[in-house]
Tab-separated table of C-alpha atoms in Angstrom:
chain	number	residue	atom	x	y	z
A	1	MET	CA	130.555	70.674	-57.005
A	2	GLU	CA	128.071	71.810	-59.528
A	3	ALA	CA	127.864	68.625	-61.566
A	4	ARG	CA	126.964	66.796	-58.266
A	5	ARG	CA	124.191	68.974	-57.043
A	6	SER	CA	121.363	66.878	-55.368
A	7	ARG	CA	117.865	67.409	-56.639
A	8	PRO	CA	116.844	69.273	-53.269
A	9	ILE	CA	119.383	71.737	-53.546
A	10	ARG	CA	118.384	72.571	-57.202
A	11	VAL	CA	114.846	72.975	-56.080
A	12	LEU	CA	115.849	75.160	-53.364
A	13	LEU	CA	118.030	77.303	-55.789
A	14	SER	CA	115.353	77.461	-58.635
A	15	ARG	CA	112.455	78.774	-56.009
A	16	GLY	CA	111.224	82.420	-56.359
A	17	ASN	CA	113.089	85.420	-55.184
A	18	MET	CA	112.760	85.415	-51.222
A	19	GLU	CA	113.907	89.187	-51.064
A	20	ARG	CA	110.552	90.446	-49.677
A	21	ALA	CA	110.524	87.745	-47.248
A	22	TRP	CA	113.933	89.140	-45.660
A	23	LEU	CA	112.762	92.803	-45.867
A	24	ASP	CA	109.487	92.020	-44.307
A	25	ARG	CA	111.136	90.326	-41.382
A	26	PHE	CA	113.997	92.818	-40.913
A	27	PRO	CA	112.848	96.083	-41.949
A	28	ASP	CA	115.606	97.859	-39.735
A	29	ALA	CA	118.326	96.005	-41.949
A	30	GLY	CA	119.402	97.509	-45.219
A	31	ARG	CA	119.055	95.282	-48.243
A	32	GLU	CA	122.776	95.513	-48.671
A	33	ASP	CA	123.154	94.163	-45.235
A	34	ILE	CA	120.997	91.156	-45.913
A	35	VAL	CA	122.900	90.701	-49.318
A	36	ARG	CA	126.125	90.585	-47.659
A	37	PHE	CA	124.979	88.072	-45.080
A	38	LEU	CA	123.531	85.798	-47.635
A	39	ALA	CA	126.453	86.264	-49.845
A	40	LEU	CA	128.611	85.020	-46.898
A	41	PHE	CA	126.466	81.981	-46.458
A	42	ALA	CA	126.175	81.175	-50.228
A	43	GLY	CA	129.901	81.487	-50.540
A	44	ALA	CA	130.897	79.398	-47.453
A	45	PHE	CA	128.292	76.641	-48.853
A	46	GLY	CA	129.635	76.779	-52.341
A	47	LEU	CA	126.345	77.962	-53.654
A	48	PRO	CA	126.148	79.741	-57.048
A	49	LYS	CA	126.548	83.552	-57.098
A	50	ARG	CA	123.495	85.324	-57.249
A	51	SER	CA	121.513	82.700	-55.461
A	52	GLU	CA	121.158	84.854	-52.303
A	53	PHE	CA	117.737	85.664	-52.499
A	54	ASN	CA	116.747	81.931	-53.304
A	55	LEU	CA	117.326	81.546	-49.681
A	56	SER	CA	114.544	82.181	-47.098
A	57	PRO	CA	114.842	83.502	-43.610
A	58	ASP	CA	113.179	80.184	-42.589
A	59	ASP	CA	115.577	77.718	-44.250
A	60	ARG	CA	117.607	76.063	-41.672
A	61	VAL	CA	121.269	75.597	-42.172
A	62	THR	CA	121.256	71.818	-41.453
A	63	ASP	CA	118.653	71.259	-44.114
A	64	ILE	CA	120.699	73.070	-46.872
A	65	TYR	CA	123.892	71.009	-45.433
A	66	ARG	CA	121.928	67.751	-45.849
A	67	MET	CA	120.715	68.796	-49.353
A	68	LEU	CA	124.294	69.236	-50.288
A	69	TYR	CA	125.359	66.085	-48.450
A	70	PRO	CA	122.635	63.575	-48.382
A	71	LEU	CA	124.759	60.845	-47.505
A	72	ARG	CA	125.864	60.496	-44.007
A	73	GLY	CA	129.633	60.664	-43.677
A	74	GLU	CA	130.285	61.854	-46.905
A	75	PRO	CA	133.360	64.229	-46.471
A	76	ASP	CA	132.442	67.802	-46.883
A	77	CYS	CA	134.142	71.126	-47.857
A	78	LEU	CA	134.117	72.588	-44.153
A	79	GLU	CA	131.112	74.908	-44.932
A	80	TRP	CA	130.198	74.931	-41.088
A	81	GLU	CA	133.582	76.057	-40.393
A	82	SER	CA	133.957	78.510	-43.217
A	83	PHE	CA	130.573	80.157	-42.347
A	84	ALA	CA	131.455	80.352	-38.802
A	85	SER	CA	134.745	82.268	-39.635
A	86	GLU	CA	133.303	84.537	-41.900
A	87	LEU	CA	130.616	85.424	-39.475
A	88	SER	CA	133.274	86.002	-36.778
A	89	ASP	CA	135.623	88.094	-39.184
A	90	GLU	CA	132.747	90.010	-40.455
A	91	TYR	CA	130.343	90.704	-37.490
A	92	GLU	CA	132.184	89.411	-34.452
A	93	PHE	CA	129.492	86.931	-34.063
A	94	ASP	CA	130.209	83.312	-32.565
A	95	LEU	CA	128.088	80.794	-34.635
A	96	ALA	CA	128.680	78.235	-31.834
A	97	SER	CA	126.398	80.262	-29.418
A	98	LEU	CA	123.304	78.994	-31.631
A	99	PRO	CA	121.907	75.539	-31.688
A	100	LEU	CA	122.852	74.697	-35.073
A	101	ASP	CA	120.707	71.647	-35.468
A	102	VAL	CA	117.471	73.970	-35.382
A	103	VAL	CA	118.761	77.432	-36.266
A	104	ALA	CA	117.361	79.075	-39.553
A	105	LEU	CA	119.315	81.577	-41.751
A	106	GLY	CA	116.925	84.283	-40.342
A	107	GLN	CA	117.614	83.436	-36.725
A	108	ILE	CA	121.227	83.856	-37.383
A	109	PHE	CA	120.771	87.274	-39.164
A	110	ALA	CA	118.802	88.444	-36.293
A	111	HIS	CA	121.619	88.289	-33.743
A	112	LEU	CA	123.812	90.448	-36.069
A	113	PRO	CA	124.261	94.006	-35.273
A	114	VAL	CA	123.047	95.047	-38.813
A	115	ALA	CA	119.553	93.448	-38.030
A	116	ARG	CA	118.651	95.337	-35.142
A	117	PRO	CA	117.898	99.274	-35.209
A	118	GLY	CA	120.787	101.817	-34.106
């Protein structure tokens, strides 16, 4: 998949570190919890290792998906399904409970128990 990465996804992955945005948005979550969540997403979507903090809490999942698959009807690698399965296994969270066409990564993370105080 690396060889065929679209220009928009390369731009997203080469932008600055977004760690401060995540920590500011979720002060009660530990850095390790944020990294684990982002690693789940990056793994499910086939993004390179260590790209976690290139992702912003405001990045919409559908936008990232469309960056990976700019052509409608292009076969995908079941990223949505993999991410949903990982969230269910790791956090017992049902991704289908959110409107995926408008949801951002930070909105998903906000629903996980690690994002909320004790």
